[in-house]
GROMACS .gro file of C-alpha atoms in nm:
model
  142
    1MET     CA    1  -6.006   3.165  -3.208
    2ALA     CA    2  -5.653   3.293  -3.225
    3CYS     CA    3  -5.371   3.093  -3.377
    4PRO     CA    4  -5.054   3.063  -3.171
    5ARG     CA    5  -4.765   3.261  -3.308
    6ALA     CA    6  -4.433   3.106  -3.398
    7SER     CA    7  -4.258   3.293  -3.118
    8ASP     CA    8  -4.482   3.128  -2.859
    9GLN     CA    9  -4.361   2.776  -2.947
   10GLY     CA   10  -4.084   2.621  -2.732
   11GLY     CA   11  -3.769   2.451  -2.862
   12PHE     CA   12  -3.407   2.512  -2.939
   13SER     CA   13  -3.273   2.738  -3.205
   14LEU     CA   14  -3.030   2.621  -3.469
   15ILE     CA   15  -2.744   2.809  -3.301
   16GLU     CA   16  -2.812   2.642  -2.964
   17LEU     CA   17  -2.813   2.298  -3.125
   18THR     CA   18  -2.489   2.374  -3.313
   19ILE     CA   19  -2.316   2.486  -2.993
   20ALA     CA   20  -2.434   2.176  -2.804
   21LEU     CA   21  -2.305   1.949  -3.084
   22ALA     CA   22  -1.972   2.133  -3.092
   23ILE     CA   23  -1.929   2.087  -2.717
   24MET     CA   24  -2.013   1.717  -2.743
   25GLY     CA   25  -1.764   1.677  -3.029
   26LEU     CA   26  -1.491   1.851  -2.829
   27LEU     CA   27  -1.554   1.630  -2.526
   28GLY     CA   28  -1.546   1.322  -2.749
   29ALA     CA   29  -1.216   1.430  -2.904
   30LEU     CA   30  -1.065   1.479  -2.559
   31ALA     CA   31  -1.189   1.141  -2.436
   32MET     CA   32  -1.077   0.936  -2.739
   33PRO     CA   33  -0.705   0.905  -2.643
   34ILE     CA   34  -0.799   0.797  -2.292
   35VAL     CA   35  -1.042   0.536  -2.420
   36SER     CA   36  -0.788   0.400  -2.671
   37LYS     CA   37  -0.522   0.367  -2.396
   38ILE     CA   38  -0.768   0.179  -2.177
   39ALA     CA   39  -0.853  -0.054  -2.466
   40GLU     CA   40  -0.481  -0.111  -2.535
   41ARG     CA   41  -0.408  -0.193  -2.170
   42THR     CA   42  -0.707  -0.427  -2.154
   43GLY     CA   43  -0.590  -0.609  -2.468
   44PHE     CA   44  -0.239  -0.646  -2.323
   45SER     CA   45  -0.377  -0.783  -1.996
   46LEU     CA   46  -0.595  -1.035  -2.179
   47ASP     CA   47  -0.300  -1.149  -2.395
   48LEU     CA   48  -0.081  -1.188  -2.085
   49GLN     CA   49  -0.349  -1.385  -1.900
   50ASP     CA   50  -0.396  -1.610  -2.202
   51LEU     CA   51  -0.022  -1.679  -2.229
   52GLU     CA   52   0.006  -1.753  -1.856
   53ARG     CA   53  -0.292  -1.990  -1.884
   54GLN     CA   54  -0.127  -2.172  -2.176
   55LEU     CA   55   0.199  -2.208  -1.982
   56ASP     CA   56   0.011  -2.334  -1.675
   57GLN     CA   57  -0.170  -2.595  -1.886
   58LEU     CA   58   0.138  -2.742  -2.057
   59PRO     CA   59   0.168  -3.032  -1.806
   60GLN     CA   60  -0.199  -3.123  -1.867
   61VAL     CA   61  -0.150  -3.096  -2.245
   62ALA     CA   62   0.150  -3.332  -2.232
   63ALA     CA   63  -0.044  -3.579  -2.016
   64SER     CA   64  -0.358  -3.566  -2.231
   65GLN     CA   65  -0.158  -3.619  -2.551
   66GLY     CA   66   0.051  -3.891  -2.388
   67ARG     CA   67   0.375  -3.747  -2.521
   68GLY     CA   68   0.648  -3.515  -2.403
   69LEU     CA   69   0.666  -3.145  -2.486
   70VAL     CA   70   0.964  -2.913  -2.479
   71LEU     CA   71   0.942  -2.541  -2.405
   72THR     CA   72   1.242  -2.361  -2.552
   73SER     CA   73   1.303  -2.002  -2.647
   74SER     CA   74   1.038  -1.893  -2.893
   75PRO     CA   75   1.144  -1.916  -3.256
   76THR     CA   76   1.213  -1.601  -3.454
   77ALA     CA   77   1.103  -1.544  -3.811
   78GLY     CA   78   1.417  -1.695  -3.970
   79ASP     CA   79   1.443  -2.007  -3.750
   80PRO     CA   80   1.392  -2.342  -3.926
   81VAL     CA   81   1.104  -2.567  -3.818
   82PRO     CA   82   1.239  -2.862  -3.614
   83LEU     CA   83   1.219  -3.203  -3.783
   84GLY     CA   84   0.922  -3.410  -3.675
   85ALA     CA   85   0.754  -3.110  -3.515
   86GLY     CA   86   0.452  -3.118  -3.742
   87SER     CA   87   0.271  -2.805  -3.852
   88ASP     CA   88   0.277  -2.634  -3.510
   89PRO     CA   89   0.611  -2.696  -3.335
   90TYR     CA   90   0.591  -2.435  -3.058
   91PRO     CA   91   0.363  -2.544  -2.771
   92VAL     CA   92   0.214  -2.197  -2.695
   93LYS     CA   93   0.064  -1.923  -2.910
   94LEU     CA   94   0.238  -1.588  -2.868
   95PRO     CA   95   0.092  -1.251  -2.968
   96ALA     CA   96   0.280  -1.067  -3.242
   97GLY     CA   97   0.602  -0.912  -3.114
   98TRP     CA   98   0.620  -1.122  -2.796
   99GLN     CA   99   0.923  -1.339  -2.726
  100ILE     CA  100   0.994  -1.611  -2.467
  101THR     CA  101   1.354  -1.680  -2.371
  102VAL     CA  102   1.432  -1.998  -2.175
  103GLU     CA  103   1.778  -2.054  -2.024
  104THR     CA  104   1.754  -2.431  -2.048
  105PRO     CA  105   1.468  -2.615  -2.224
  106ILE     CA  106   1.181  -2.710  -1.995
  107LEU     CA  107   1.079  -3.071  -2.050
  108TYR     CA  108   0.718  -3.179  -1.994
  109ARG     CA  109   0.687  -3.556  -1.963
  110TYR     CA  110   0.397  -3.766  -2.084
  111ASP     CA  111   0.275  -3.807  -1.723
  112GLY     CA  112   0.238  -3.430  -1.669
  113THR     CA  113   0.556  -3.370  -1.468
  114CYS     CA  114   0.823  -3.129  -1.581
  115SER     CA  115   1.188  -3.047  -1.531
  116GLY     CA  116   1.128  -2.687  -1.423
  117GLY     CA  117   1.323  -2.378  -1.516
  118GLN     CA  118   1.313  -2.007  -1.568
  119LEU     CA  119   1.172  -1.811  -1.856
  120HIS     CA  120   1.187  -1.448  -1.958
  121LEU     CA  121   0.893  -1.287  -2.140
  122THR     CA  122   0.959  -0.985  -2.359
  123THR     CA  123   0.666  -0.784  -2.496
  124PRO     CA  124   0.675  -0.462  -2.697
  125SER     CA  125   0.600  -0.264  -2.379
  126SER     CA  126   0.738  -0.468  -2.088
  127GLU     CA  127   0.943  -0.761  -1.964
  128ALA     CA  128   0.876  -1.025  -1.698
  129ASN     CA  129   1.054  -1.324  -1.547
  130TYR     CA  130   0.882  -1.645  -1.440
  131LEU     CA  131   0.997  -1.942  -1.237
  132MET     CA  132   0.853  -2.288  -1.301
  133ARG     CA  133   0.926  -2.532  -1.020
  134PRO     CA  134   0.916  -2.906  -1.075
  135PRO     CA  135   0.735  -3.142  -1.068
  136LEU     CA  136   0.416  -2.957  -1.170
  137CYS     CA  137   0.573  -2.638  -1.313
  138GLU     CA  138   0.333  -2.394  -1.158
  139LEU     CA  139   0.401  -2.056  -1.312
  140ARG     CA  140   0.530  -1.804  -1.056
  141PRO     CA  141   0.655  -1.451  -1.113
  142GLY     CA  142   1.021  -1.441  -1.032
   0.00000   0.00000   0.00000
């Protein structure tokens, strides 16, 4: 009986494996910036959808709490907390670096109706205007 020789066995050499790993590493390095941009855009879209949902739900929040809410321009870091506002005076949660500017305060009454108005959203990468028409203040791009 003859023993098979080492040259008769199949498989990849160390050089072939090293080249394949180098190619995979190069492709991964090229794809990483694209993947990170996609993740950044997805995060921005989710933050924007969450903010729009919060703004749409303000009439229901006022009605469920049985008290009025006021949407004003978002406070900046140095602004004082309004008296009687409690621990969380601003009615929506904004991602870091985002700012809402309201021309005139939008009043949400205890019954879920509102005064309407316009707001301007500023993010680190874009800006948008919204129109909120009374009595239900449905959020519309404008």
